[in-house]
Amino acid sequence: MSRFILIASGKGGVGKTTTAVNLATAMHSMDEDVTLVDVNFTTPNVGIHLGAPVVPITLNHVLSGRAEIADAIYEHESGIKVIPSSISISELKKLEESNLSSIVKDLNHISDTVLLDSAAGLGSEAMTSMSIADDVVIVTNPEMPAVTDALKTAKIAEELGKNVLGVIVTRTNGSKSEMSLKSIKEMLEIPILGVIPEDDCVKEALAMRNAVFLTHPYSKAAVSYGEIAGKILGKRFEAPKRSFFARVFGL
Ligand SMILES: Nc1ncnc2c1ncn2[C@@H]1O[C@H](COP(=O)(O)OP(=O)(O)OP(=O)(O)O)[C@@H](O)[C@H]1O
Ligand SMILES: [Mg+2]
């Protein structure tokens, strides 16, 4: 049986897809068999983050019974398996998202760990993907509106009997105006799995259309994602070490 981990948020644009692609690549580097599924049907972004070409068969085809799940799995250069959603508007109109639960048994044979990159909020597509998750990881920025919305998502997940693993606080910059980790933890009443600082390397990785964990392995964001992935899997993450010369010359 696979472990289905949903990467969710209340507010949009907080860093879910960035988190999903980096946790997937970090987990793979720790010898975990991982599949990343884009369940953000209306605005799928995994392909953009990973530089995937437009593919002929997507999750939409599987959900509408026009393809088997095996036909919608693509291997990324990193070694992770990816099941993309369609970016086409006509495919979106044909979408049968409620069929997601009926393909879980097929997804179960694909990988030990299945990461689901959710849509934001608590609309029907986010709720459908939450319904198939075992564990939920909440992503938020350290700002009151994002944390307030994260609280709703965490509470709904708990009410549905999901195992909320904790929250990842992304894009922290240490400014006085942002919420402290202590306040975020007190408000959400769930563990803080890790903190990802605001990091230009993440933006550079997006421009390179790859995970920062792979493009900038020494960056703070990459190391933090590696540590969080290790925590989720119960494995030890060894951060790569830079040589003396690389450190001195900023290589
Ligand atoms: N730690 C970070 N440092 C700098 N930029 C970041 C960081 N994390 C995410 N970003 C940027 O924030 C933007 C939104 O990220 P992302 O697409 O992962 O959010 P999302 O929660 O998946 O959005 P949506 O709700 O629309 O699916 C992207 O441009 C991404 O590069
Ligand atoms: Mg996203």
Short mmCIF file of C-alpha atoms and ligand atoms in Angstrom, two decimals:
data_model
loop_
_atom_site.label_atom_id
_atom_site.label_comp_id
_atom_site.label_asym_id
_atom_site.label_seq_id
_atom_site.Cartn_x
_atom_site.Cartn_y
_atom_site.Cartn_z
CA MET A 1 0.00 0.00 0.00
CA SER A 2 1.27 3.46 -0.83
CA ARG A 3 1.39 6.32 1.60
CA PHE A 4 -0.55 9.28 0.17
CA ILE A 5 0.74 12.63 1.41
CA LEU A 6 -1.22 15.74 0.44
CA ILE A 7 0.62 19.07 0.20
CA ALA A 8 -2.17 21.51 1.05
CA SER A 9 -2.71 25.13 2.00
CA GLY A 10 -5.49 27.51 2.83
CA LYS A 11 -4.25 30.49 0.87
CA GLY A 12 -2.99 30.19 -2.72
CA GLY A 13 0.52 30.93 -3.92
CA VAL A 14 2.24 30.09 -0.62
CA GLY A 15 4.68 27.55 -2.09
CA LYS A 16 2.85 24.20 -2.28
CA THR A 17 4.09 23.17 -5.71
CA THR A 18 7.62 24.31 -4.86
CA THR A 19 7.38 22.22 -1.70
CA ALA A 20 5.91 19.20 -3.51
CA VAL A 21 8.61 19.04 -6.21
CA ASN A 22 11.40 19.56 -3.69
CA LEU A 23 10.12 17.03 -1.17
CA ALA A 24 9.68 14.53 -4.01
CA THR A 25 13.23 14.99 -5.33
CA ALA A 26 14.67 15.06 -1.80
CA MET A 27 12.83 11.86 -0.88
CA HIS A 28 14.05 10.19 -4.08
CA SER A 29 17.64 11.14 -3.16
CA MET A 30 17.06 9.18 0.05
CA ASP A 31 16.22 6.07 -2.01
CA GLU A 32 12.47 6.47 -1.58
CA ASP A 33 10.27 5.37 -4.46
CA VAL A 34 8.17 8.52 -5.07
CA THR A 35 5.38 9.54 -7.43
CA LEU A 36 4.25 13.17 -7.59
CA VAL A 37 0.64 13.62 -8.71
CA ASP A 38 -0.67 17.02 -9.79
CA VAL A 39 -4.17 17.13 -8.31
CA ASN A 40 -4.46 20.87 -8.84
CA PHE A 41 -6.77 20.24 -11.80
CA THR A 42 -7.81 23.82 -12.58
CA THR A 43 -4.34 25.40 -12.44
CA PRO A 44 -1.79 22.56 -12.65
CA ASN A 45 1.80 23.74 -12.20
CA VAL A 46 3.96 20.67 -11.56
CA GLY A 47 4.87 20.48 -15.26
CA ILE A 48 5.97 24.11 -15.21
CA HIS A 49 8.09 23.64 -12.11
CA LEU A 50 9.74 20.50 -13.53
CA GLY A 51 10.12 21.59 -17.15
CA ALA A 52 7.90 18.81 -18.42
CA PRO A 53 6.84 19.00 -22.04
CA VAL A 54 3.12 19.02 -22.90
CA VAL A 55 2.23 15.34 -22.71
CA PRO A 56 -0.48 13.46 -24.62
CA ILE A 57 -2.00 11.56 -21.68
CA THR A 58 -2.68 13.11 -18.31
CA LEU A 59 -4.55 12.40 -15.09
CA ASN A 60 -7.62 13.96 -16.74
CA HIS A 61 -7.64 11.16 -19.35
CA VAL A 62 -7.44 8.55 -16.59
CA LEU A 63 -10.25 10.16 -14.57
CA SER A 64 -12.55 10.22 -17.59
CA GLY A 65 -11.81 6.56 -18.40
CA ARG A 66 -9.89 7.26 -21.62
CA ALA A 67 -6.53 5.94 -20.37
CA GLU A 68 -4.97 3.68 -17.77
CA ILE A 69 -2.97 5.18 -14.93
CA ALA A 70 0.20 3.51 -16.29
CA ASP A 71 -0.12 5.58 -19.48
CA ALA A 72 -0.10 8.86 -17.53
CA ILE A 73 3.14 8.24 -15.59
CA TYR A 74 6.23 10.09 -16.79
CA GLU A 75 9.73 9.76 -15.40
CA HIS A 76 11.47 13.03 -14.59
CA GLU A 77 15.25 13.23 -15.12
CA SER A 78 15.64 13.20 -11.31
CA GLY A 79 14.13 9.70 -11.20
CA ILE A 80 10.80 10.65 -9.61
CA LYS A 81 7.61 9.59 -11.33
CA VAL A 82 5.17 12.35 -12.24
CA ILE A 83 1.48 12.16 -13.11
CA PRO A 84 0.55 15.55 -14.56
CA SER A 85 -2.87 17.13 -14.95
CA SER A 86 -3.83 18.62 -18.26
CA ILE A 87 -3.25 22.31 -18.94
CA SER A 88 -5.83 22.30 -21.74
CA ILE A 89 -9.13 24.13 -21.16
CA SER A 90 -11.08 21.56 -23.16
CA GLU A 91 -9.71 18.77 -20.92
CA LEU A 92 -10.69 20.82 -17.87
CA LYS A 93 -14.27 20.99 -19.12
CA LYS A 94 -14.33 17.18 -19.40
CA LEU A 95 -12.87 16.72 -15.92
CA GLU A 96 -14.37 14.04 -13.64
CA GLU A 97 -12.48 14.87 -10.45
CA SER A 98 -14.86 12.80 -8.30
CA ASN A 99 -13.40 9.68 -9.98
CA LEU A 100 -10.11 10.29 -8.16
CA SER A 101 -11.08 7.96 -5.31
CA SER A 102 -11.82 5.16 -7.78
CA ILE A 103 -8.24 5.19 -9.14
CA VAL A 104 -6.57 5.07 -5.72
CA LYS A 105 -6.24 1.29 -5.91
CA ASP A 106 -4.29 1.70 -9.19
CA LEU A 107 -2.13 4.46 -7.71
CA ASN A 108 -1.39 2.15 -4.81
CA HIS A 109 0.82 -0.07 -6.95
CA ILE A 110 2.94 2.73 -8.34
CA SER A 111 5.17 3.90 -5.48
CA ASP A 112 5.73 3.57 -1.78
CA THR A 113 5.11 7.29 -1.40
CA VAL A 114 2.62 9.31 -3.44
CA LEU A 115 2.85 13.08 -3.03
CA LEU A 116 -0.27 14.99 -4.06
CA ASP A 117 0.16 18.65 -5.03
CA SER A 118 -3.21 20.15 -4.05
CA ALA A 119 -5.13 23.19 -5.19
CA ALA A 120 -5.37 25.91 -2.54
CA GLY A 121 -8.34 26.34 -0.24
CA LEU A 122 -11.26 24.12 0.54
CA GLY A 123 -13.08 24.01 -2.78
CA SER A 124 -14.21 20.75 -4.35
CA GLU A 125 -10.91 19.89 -6.07
CA ALA A 126 -8.91 20.41 -2.87
CA MET A 127 -11.46 18.42 -0.86
CA THR A 128 -11.47 15.57 -3.41
CA SER A 129 -7.70 15.23 -3.17
CA MET A 130 -7.83 15.47 0.62
CA SER A 131 -10.31 12.59 0.67
CA ILE A 132 -7.67 10.18 -0.74
CA ALA A 133 -4.80 11.37 1.50
CA ASP A 134 -3.45 9.49 4.50
CA ASP A 135 -1.26 12.35 5.69
CA VAL A 136 -1.55 16.09 5.18
CA VAL A 137 1.28 18.63 5.16
CA ILE A 138 0.13 22.24 5.37
CA VAL A 139 2.14 25.00 3.72
CA THR A 140 1.85 28.61 4.81
CA ASN A 141 3.70 31.90 4.68
CA PRO A 142 4.33 33.68 7.98
CA GLU A 143 1.46 36.13 7.52
CA MET A 144 -1.85 36.31 9.37
CA PRO A 145 -4.19 35.75 6.36
CA ALA A 146 -2.22 32.69 5.20
CA VAL A 147 -2.00 31.22 8.70
CA THR A 148 -5.71 31.87 9.34
CA ASP A 149 -6.59 29.98 6.15
CA ALA A 150 -4.08 27.24 7.03
CA LEU A 151 -5.91 26.79 10.33
CA LYS A 152 -9.17 26.06 8.48
CA THR A 153 -7.43 23.50 6.28
CA ALA A 154 -5.79 21.81 9.26
CA LYS A 155 -9.09 21.64 11.17
CA ILE A 156 -11.01 20.23 8.19
CA ALA A 157 -8.26 17.63 7.62
CA GLU A 158 -8.44 16.59 11.27
CA GLU A 159 -12.25 16.38 11.13
CA LEU A 160 -11.90 14.06 8.14
CA GLY A 161 -9.64 11.83 10.20
CA LYS A 162 -6.46 12.68 8.29
CA ASN A 163 -3.07 12.57 9.93
CA VAL A 164 -1.86 16.17 9.85
CA LEU A 165 1.92 15.82 9.92
CA GLY A 166 2.53 19.51 10.48
CA VAL A 167 3.15 22.82 8.79
CA ILE A 168 5.97 24.06 6.58
CA VAL A 169 6.47 27.81 6.87
CA THR A 170 7.87 29.13 3.59
CA ARG A 171 9.29 32.42 2.36
CA THR A 172 10.39 33.66 5.76
CA ASN A 173 12.69 36.68 5.63
CA GLY A 174 13.18 37.46 9.30
CA SER A 175 11.41 40.81 9.10
CA LYS A 176 9.64 42.12 12.21
CA SER A 177 6.33 42.23 10.39
CA GLU A 178 6.11 38.49 9.87
CA MET A 179 4.45 36.17 12.40
CA SER A 180 6.84 34.37 14.72
CA LEU A 181 7.10 30.58 14.54
CA LYS A 182 5.87 30.45 18.13
CA SER A 183 2.66 32.31 17.24
CA ILE A 184 2.13 30.13 14.14
CA LYS A 185 2.56 26.97 16.20
CA GLU A 186 0.21 28.22 18.93
CA MET A 187 -2.42 29.21 16.41
CA LEU A 188 -2.33 26.03 14.32
CA GLU A 189 -1.66 23.60 17.19
CA ILE A 190 0.34 21.32 14.87
CA PRO A 191 4.10 20.70 14.70
CA ILE A 192 6.31 22.90 12.55
CA LEU A 193 7.98 20.46 10.14
CA GLY A 194 10.42 23.05 8.89
CA VAL A 195 11.06 26.56 7.68
CA ILE A 196 12.02 27.51 4.13
CA PRO A 197 13.56 30.98 3.91
CA GLU A 198 12.85 33.38 1.08
CA ASP A 199 15.63 32.31 -1.26
CA ASP A 200 16.50 33.66 -4.71
CA CYS A 201 17.79 30.18 -5.55
CA VAL A 202 14.15 29.00 -5.55
CA LYS A 203 13.31 31.58 -8.20
CA GLU A 204 16.40 30.66 -10.22
CA ALA A 205 15.38 27.01 -10.03
CA LEU A 206 11.91 27.88 -11.32
CA ALA A 207 13.51 29.76 -14.22
CA MET A 208 15.62 26.65 -14.87
CA ARG A 209 12.41 24.63 -14.51
CA ASN A 210 13.75 22.22 -11.97
CA ALA A 211 13.70 21.62 -8.21
CA VAL A 212 16.02 23.85 -6.17
CA PHE A 213 17.01 20.67 -4.32
CA LEU A 214 18.71 19.60 -7.57
CA THR A 215 19.80 22.92 -9.11
CA HIS A 216 21.17 24.54 -5.92
CA PRO A 217 21.80 21.65 -3.49
CA TYR A 218 23.81 23.82 -1.06
CA SER A 219 21.15 26.54 -0.80
CA LYS A 220 19.31 27.05 2.47
CA ALA A 221 16.01 26.16 0.83
CA ALA A 222 17.38 22.90 -0.61
CA VAL A 223 18.91 21.81 2.70
CA SER A 224 15.70 22.66 4.58
CA TYR A 225 13.62 20.67 2.11
CA GLY A 226 16.02 17.75 2.50
CA GLU A 227 15.70 17.87 6.29
CA ILE A 228 11.89 18.02 6.12
CA ALA A 229 11.79 15.10 3.66
CA GLY A 230 13.97 13.09 6.06
CA LYS A 231 11.67 13.96 8.96
CA ILE A 232 8.57 12.82 7.03
CA LEU A 233 10.20 9.55 5.99
CA GLY A 234 11.91 8.91 9.31
CA LYS A 235 15.26 8.86 7.48
CA ARG A 236 18.43 10.83 8.10
CA PHE A 237 19.21 13.51 5.52
CA GLU A 238 22.89 14.19 4.92
CA ALA A 239 23.31 17.72 3.59
CA PRO A 240 25.97 17.89 0.86
CA LYS A 241 29.25 19.40 2.01
CA ARG A 242 31.07 22.03 0.01
CA SER A 243 34.83 21.84 -0.28
CA PHE A 244 36.97 24.49 1.40
CA PHE A 245 37.77 26.12 -1.97
CA ALA A 246 34.14 26.15 -3.06
CA ARG A 247 33.18 27.92 0.17
CA VAL A 248 36.01 30.45 -0.02
CA PHE A 249 35.37 31.29 -3.66
CA GLY A 250 31.57 31.16 -3.33
CA LEU A 251 31.28 28.39 -5.89
N1 LIG B 1 11.32 29.88 -0.51
C1 LIG B 1 11.01 30.63 -1.57
N2 LIG B 1 11.79 31.69 -1.92
C2 LIG B 1 11.49 32.45 -2.98
N3 LIG B 1 10.42 32.26 -3.79
C3 LIG B 1 9.60 31.23 -3.49
C4 LIG B 1 9.85 30.35 -2.38
N4 LIG B 1 8.86 29.42 -2.35
C5 LIG B 1 8.06 29.68 -3.39
N5 LIG B 1 8.49 30.76 -4.08
C6 LIG B 1 7.87 31.35 -5.27
O1 LIG B 1 6.51 31.66 -4.96
C7 LIG B 1 5.70 31.46 -6.12
C8 LIG B 1 4.52 30.57 -5.76
O2 LIG B 1 5.01 29.28 -5.45
P1 LIG B 1 4.18 27.97 -5.76
O3 LIG B 1 3.79 27.91 -7.19
O4 LIG B 1 4.98 26.83 -5.23
O5 LIG B 1 2.90 28.23 -4.85
P2 LIG B 1 1.54 27.36 -4.76
O6 LIG B 1 1.12 27.38 -3.33
O7 LIG B 1 1.75 26.05 -5.38
O8 LIG B 1 0.55 28.23 -5.64
P3 LIG B 1 -0.95 27.79 -6.10
O9 LIG B 1 -1.82 27.96 -4.88
O10 LIG B 1 -1.27 28.77 -7.18
O11 LIG B 1 -0.87 26.38 -6.57
C9 LIG B 1 6.60 30.88 -7.21
O12 LIG B 1 7.00 31.92 -8.06
C10 LIG B 1 7.80 30.36 -6.42
O13 LIG B 1 9.00 30.37 -7.16
MG MG B 2 0.66 25.06 -6.90
#
